[in-house]
Amino acid sequence: GAVVSQHPSWVICKSGTSVKIECRSLDFQATTMFWYRQFPKQSLMLMATSNEGSKATYEQGVEKDKFLINHASLTLSTLTVTSAHPEDSSFYICSAIFPGAGELFFGEGSRLTVL
Amino acid sequence: DAKTTQPTSMDCAEGRAANLPCNHSTISGNEYVYWYRQIHSQGPQYIIHGLKNNETNEMASLIITEDRKSSTLILPHATLRDTAVYYCIVRVAGSGGYQKVTFGTGTKLQVIP
């Protein structure tokens, strides 16, 4: 199947710093990508929908100034956690819609730990 | 997207068929049923999807009731590697437009040796 790749797979940072996570569709162009976060033993929670060439649409309760999303090309969306705090520690997962059939493929996830 | 309800957890003996139910009573006519699974600390993996007919692929079978209000994912011969959380979601297929995809709590399937 189609491949969606995230980088980095895991990252540890100090409180107050910003962290960028990349999501790439490796063999297809994706006009729409989604960002999720997942806390231990919980389901995936949709954070925002990233649309190429336009502003992301955030879910209720998700701070858009805290979680900056940029979908600058048809193969890359980035999530930047600004001024990270320990409560932002989580597993962040992206997904992309495959054109045509509309299949949804997921990245491997990125584990963020904020000290 | 319509909401789905699944049992929180299930056990299955290795080699036996695992039958995972999902209720989606408010599904719309143009919404497909998709199944994904998530192995610990990995991204969700696509398994199968269908609209109203039963579907089968190399991983699983999907049985959708005639009224489309529920479905069952069948893993014909469960192995230890099938231990995962299985998510049933409903969504409109096709790439046109904005399609928010939300997840329910899923079913944690434990395959027992």
Short mmCIF file of C-alpha atoms in Angstrom, two decimals:
data_model
loop_
_atom_site.label_atom_id
_atom_site.label_comp_id
_atom_site.label_asym_id
_atom_site.label_seq_id
_atom_site.Cartn_x
_atom_site.Cartn_y
_atom_site.Cartn_z
CA GLY A 1 0.00 0.00 0.00
CA ALA A 2 0.87 3.65 -0.08
CA VAL A 3 3.48 4.88 2.34
CA VAL A 4 3.22 7.75 4.76
CA SER A 5 6.36 8.52 6.70
CA GLN A 6 6.87 10.60 9.81
CA HIS A 7 10.05 12.09 11.14
CA PRO A 8 11.34 11.97 13.77
CA SER A 9 10.04 8.72 15.23
CA TRP A 10 10.77 10.00 18.69
CA VAL A 11 12.06 13.20 20.15
CA ILE A 12 12.96 14.43 23.60
CA CYS A 13 13.08 18.13 24.24
CA LYS A 14 13.30 20.60 27.07
CA SER A 15 10.29 22.51 28.27
CA GLY A 16 9.86 25.79 26.41
CA THR A 17 11.43 24.67 23.16
CA SER A 18 9.63 24.06 19.88
CA VAL A 19 9.55 20.77 18.05
CA LYS A 20 8.70 20.12 14.40
CA ILE A 21 7.30 16.81 13.17
CA GLU A 22 7.18 16.05 9.46
CA CYS A 23 4.66 13.91 7.65
CA ARG A 24 5.40 12.86 4.08
CA SER A 25 3.43 10.91 1.55
CA LEU A 26 6.21 9.03 -0.21
CA ASP A 27 4.55 7.73 -3.35
CA PHE A 28 1.46 9.84 -3.81
CA GLN A 29 0.24 13.40 -3.58
CA ALA A 30 -2.08 14.20 -0.73
CA THR A 31 -4.20 17.32 -0.72
CA THR A 32 -5.53 16.43 2.73
CA MET A 33 -3.64 15.18 5.74
CA PHE A 34 -4.79 14.72 9.31
CA TRP A 35 -2.94 15.11 12.59
CA TYR A 36 -3.84 13.08 15.65
CA ARG A 37 -2.47 12.78 19.14
CA GLN A 38 -2.75 9.74 21.33
CA PHE A 39 -2.19 9.46 25.06
CA PRO A 40 -1.34 6.10 26.65
CA LYS A 41 -4.17 3.56 26.51
CA GLN A 42 -6.44 6.03 24.72
CA SER A 43 -7.77 6.28 21.20
CA LEU A 44 -6.53 8.64 18.53
CA MET A 45 -7.82 12.17 18.96
CA LEU A 46 -8.12 14.28 15.85
CA MET A 47 -6.29 17.57 16.25
CA ALA A 48 -6.57 19.18 12.87
CA THR A 49 -7.06 18.72 9.16
CA SER A 50 -4.26 19.97 6.97
CA ASN A 51 -5.14 21.10 3.46
CA GLU A 52 -2.45 21.87 0.91
CA GLY A 53 -2.24 25.55 0.14
CA SER A 54 -4.68 26.68 2.79
CA LYS A 55 -4.94 27.10 6.52
CA ALA A 56 -5.45 24.04 8.65
CA THR A 57 -8.80 23.39 10.28
CA TYR A 58 -8.46 22.72 13.99
CA GLU A 59 -10.74 20.68 16.19
CA GLN A 60 -12.45 22.30 19.12
CA GLY A 61 -10.13 22.68 22.06
CA VAL A 62 -6.91 22.47 20.04
CA GLU A 63 -4.87 25.66 20.21
CA LYS A 64 -3.86 26.68 16.72
CA ASP A 65 -1.08 28.94 18.02
CA LYS A 66 0.31 26.07 20.04
CA PHE A 67 0.19 23.46 17.31
CA LEU A 68 1.26 25.08 14.05
CA ILE A 69 0.43 23.11 10.93
CA ASN A 70 1.91 23.85 7.53
CA HIS A 71 0.95 21.89 4.41
CA ALA A 72 3.26 23.59 1.95
CA SER A 73 3.34 20.89 -0.70
CA LEU A 74 1.30 17.93 -1.85
CA THR A 75 3.68 15.53 -0.15
CA LEU A 76 4.59 17.27 3.10
CA SER A 77 2.72 18.51 6.15
CA THR A 78 4.47 19.66 9.30
CA LEU A 79 3.27 19.96 12.88
CA THR A 80 5.21 22.29 15.14
CA VAL A 81 4.59 22.10 18.85
CA THR A 82 5.55 25.55 20.09
CA SER A 83 6.83 26.24 23.58
CA ALA A 84 6.38 22.60 24.50
CA HIS A 85 5.50 21.61 28.05
CA PRO A 86 5.44 18.20 29.74
CA GLU A 87 1.68 17.92 29.17
CA ASP A 88 2.35 18.02 25.42
CA SER A 89 4.18 14.72 25.71
CA SER A 90 2.22 12.33 23.53
CA PHE A 91 2.23 10.11 20.46
CA TYR A 92 1.52 12.21 17.37
CA ILE A 93 0.25 10.47 14.25
CA CYS A 94 -0.44 11.82 10.79
CA SER A 95 -2.50 10.36 7.99
CA ALA A 96 -3.00 11.19 4.34
CA ILE A 97 -5.79 10.56 1.89
CA PHE A 98 -4.76 8.68 -1.23
CA PRO A 99 -6.18 10.38 -4.32
CA GLY A 100 -8.92 8.71 -6.29
CA ALA A 101 -10.10 5.89 -4.08
CA GLY A 102 -9.72 8.05 -1.01
CA GLU A 103 -7.95 5.45 1.09
CA LEU A 104 -6.52 6.74 4.34
CA PHE A 105 -2.95 5.80 5.20
CA PHE A 106 -1.16 6.50 8.46
CA GLY A 107 2.37 7.36 9.39
CA GLU A 108 4.35 5.39 11.94
CA GLY A 109 3.82 8.01 14.61
CA SER A 110 6.17 10.34 16.47
CA ARG A 111 6.63 10.09 20.21
CA LEU A 112 7.31 13.41 21.88
CA THR A 113 8.65 13.60 25.40
CA VAL A 114 8.99 17.02 26.97
CA LEU A 115 11.19 17.19 30.03
CA ASP B 1 -18.77 10.90 10.33
CA ALA B 2 -21.18 8.56 12.08
CA LYS B 3 -20.25 7.24 15.49
CA THR B 4 -19.34 3.63 16.06
CA THR B 5 -19.44 1.47 19.16
CA GLN B 6 -17.23 -1.53 19.78
CA PRO B 7 -16.59 -3.81 22.73
CA THR B 8 -13.67 -2.64 24.80
CA SER B 9 -11.79 -5.90 24.69
CA MET B 10 -11.89 -9.47 23.41
CA ASP B 11 -9.80 -12.60 23.75
CA CYS B 12 -9.27 -15.18 21.04
CA ALA B 13 -7.37 -18.46 21.05
CA GLU B 14 -4.51 -18.70 18.59
CA GLY B 15 -5.59 -20.42 15.38
CA ARG B 16 -9.25 -19.68 15.96
CA ALA B 17 -11.33 -17.13 14.11
CA ALA B 18 -11.61 -13.73 15.75
CA ASN B 19 -14.94 -12.00 15.21
CA LEU B 20 -14.93 -8.32 16.08
CA PRO B 21 -18.31 -6.54 16.04
CA CYS B 22 -19.05 -2.91 15.37
CA ASN B 23 -22.29 -0.97 15.60
CA HIS B 24 -22.83 2.03 13.35
CA SER B 25 -26.55 2.57 13.51
CA THR B 26 -26.45 6.15 12.22
CA ILE B 27 -24.40 5.40 9.13
CA SER B 28 -25.34 7.39 6.03
CA GLY B 29 -25.96 5.89 2.62
CA ASN B 30 -22.68 7.13 1.18
CA GLU B 31 -20.48 6.14 4.13
CA TYR B 32 -18.20 3.16 3.98
CA VAL B 33 -17.16 0.98 6.90
CA TYR B 34 -13.39 0.89 7.40
CA TRP B 35 -11.36 -1.23 9.75
CA TYR B 36 -7.89 -0.40 11.00
CA ARG B 37 -5.70 -1.91 13.66
CA GLN B 38 -3.00 -0.43 15.80
CA ILE B 39 -0.20 -2.45 17.25
CA HIS B 40 1.42 -0.91 20.28
CA SER B 41 3.31 2.32 19.56
CA GLN B 42 2.72 2.18 15.83
CA GLY B 43 0.44 4.04 13.45
CA PRO B 44 -2.87 2.43 12.47
CA GLN B 45 -2.77 -0.13 9.69
CA TYR B 46 -5.53 -0.42 7.11
CA ILE B 47 -7.28 -3.80 7.08
CA ILE B 48 -10.38 -3.69 4.92
CA HIS B 49 -13.38 -1.59 3.98
CA GLY B 50 -16.79 -2.03 2.41
CA LEU B 51 -20.04 -0.29 1.57
CA LYS B 52 -22.77 -2.91 1.72
CA ASN B 53 -21.44 -6.13 0.25
CA ASN B 54 -19.26 -8.51 2.20
CA GLU B 55 -15.58 -8.11 1.44
CA THR B 56 -12.56 -10.36 1.78
CA ASN B 57 -8.86 -9.78 1.33
CA GLU B 58 -5.67 -11.49 2.40
CA MET B 59 -5.97 -10.15 5.93
CA ALA B 60 -9.63 -10.44 6.85
CA SER B 61 -13.26 -10.63 5.91
CA LEU B 62 -15.86 -7.96 6.49
CA ILE B 63 -19.49 -8.85 6.98
CA ILE B 64 -21.97 -5.96 6.81
CA THR B 65 -25.57 -6.48 7.81
CA GLU B 66 -28.26 -5.82 5.24
CA ASP B 67 -29.45 -2.69 7.06
CA ARG B 68 -25.79 -1.58 7.33
CA LYS B 69 -26.20 -0.73 10.99
CA SER B 70 -23.53 -3.13 12.10
CA SER B 71 -20.60 -5.10 10.78
CA THR B 72 -18.17 -7.81 11.84
CA LEU B 73 -14.49 -8.08 11.07
CA ILE B 74 -13.32 -11.66 10.86
CA LEU B 75 -9.71 -12.74 11.23
CA PRO B 76 -10.01 -16.36 10.06
CA HIS B 77 -7.00 -17.80 11.87
CA ALA B 78 -5.78 -15.47 14.55
CA THR B 79 -2.08 -15.42 15.37
CA LEU B 80 -0.21 -13.80 18.23
CA ARG B 81 0.80 -11.02 15.84
CA ASP B 82 -2.86 -10.08 15.48
CA THR B 83 -2.90 -8.81 19.07
CA ALA B 84 -3.76 -5.14 18.63
CA VAL B 85 -6.46 -2.52 19.04
CA TYR B 86 -8.96 -2.73 16.21
CA TYR B 87 -10.84 0.37 15.13
CA CYS B 88 -14.03 0.49 13.13
CA ILE B 89 -14.78 3.84 11.51
CA VAL B 90 -17.30 5.04 8.99
CA ARG B 91 -16.51 7.69 6.42
CA VAL B 92 -17.28 8.88 2.96
CA ALA B 93 -14.83 7.40 0.47
CA GLY B 94 -13.23 9.42 -2.31
CA SER B 95 -10.67 12.15 -2.11
CA GLY B 96 -12.78 15.13 -2.98
CA GLY B 97 -13.31 17.68 -0.28
CA TYR B 98 -12.83 17.71 3.41
CA GLN B 99 -13.51 14.46 5.24
CA LYS B 100 -12.91 14.52 8.95
CA VAL B 101 -11.98 11.08 10.23
CA THR B 102 -12.50 10.39 13.91
CA PHE B 103 -11.82 7.27 15.91
CA GLY B 104 -13.80 5.60 18.65
CA THR B 105 -12.30 3.62 21.49
CA GLY B 106 -11.70 0.46 19.47
CA THR B 107 -11.51 -3.16 20.61
CA LYS B 108 -8.36 -4.49 22.20
CA LEU B 109 -7.95 -8.00 20.83
CA GLN B 110 -5.72 -10.31 22.82
CA VAL B 111 -4.75 -13.51 21.02
CA ILE B 112 -3.94 -16.19 23.55
CA PRO B 113 -1.45 -19.02 22.86
#
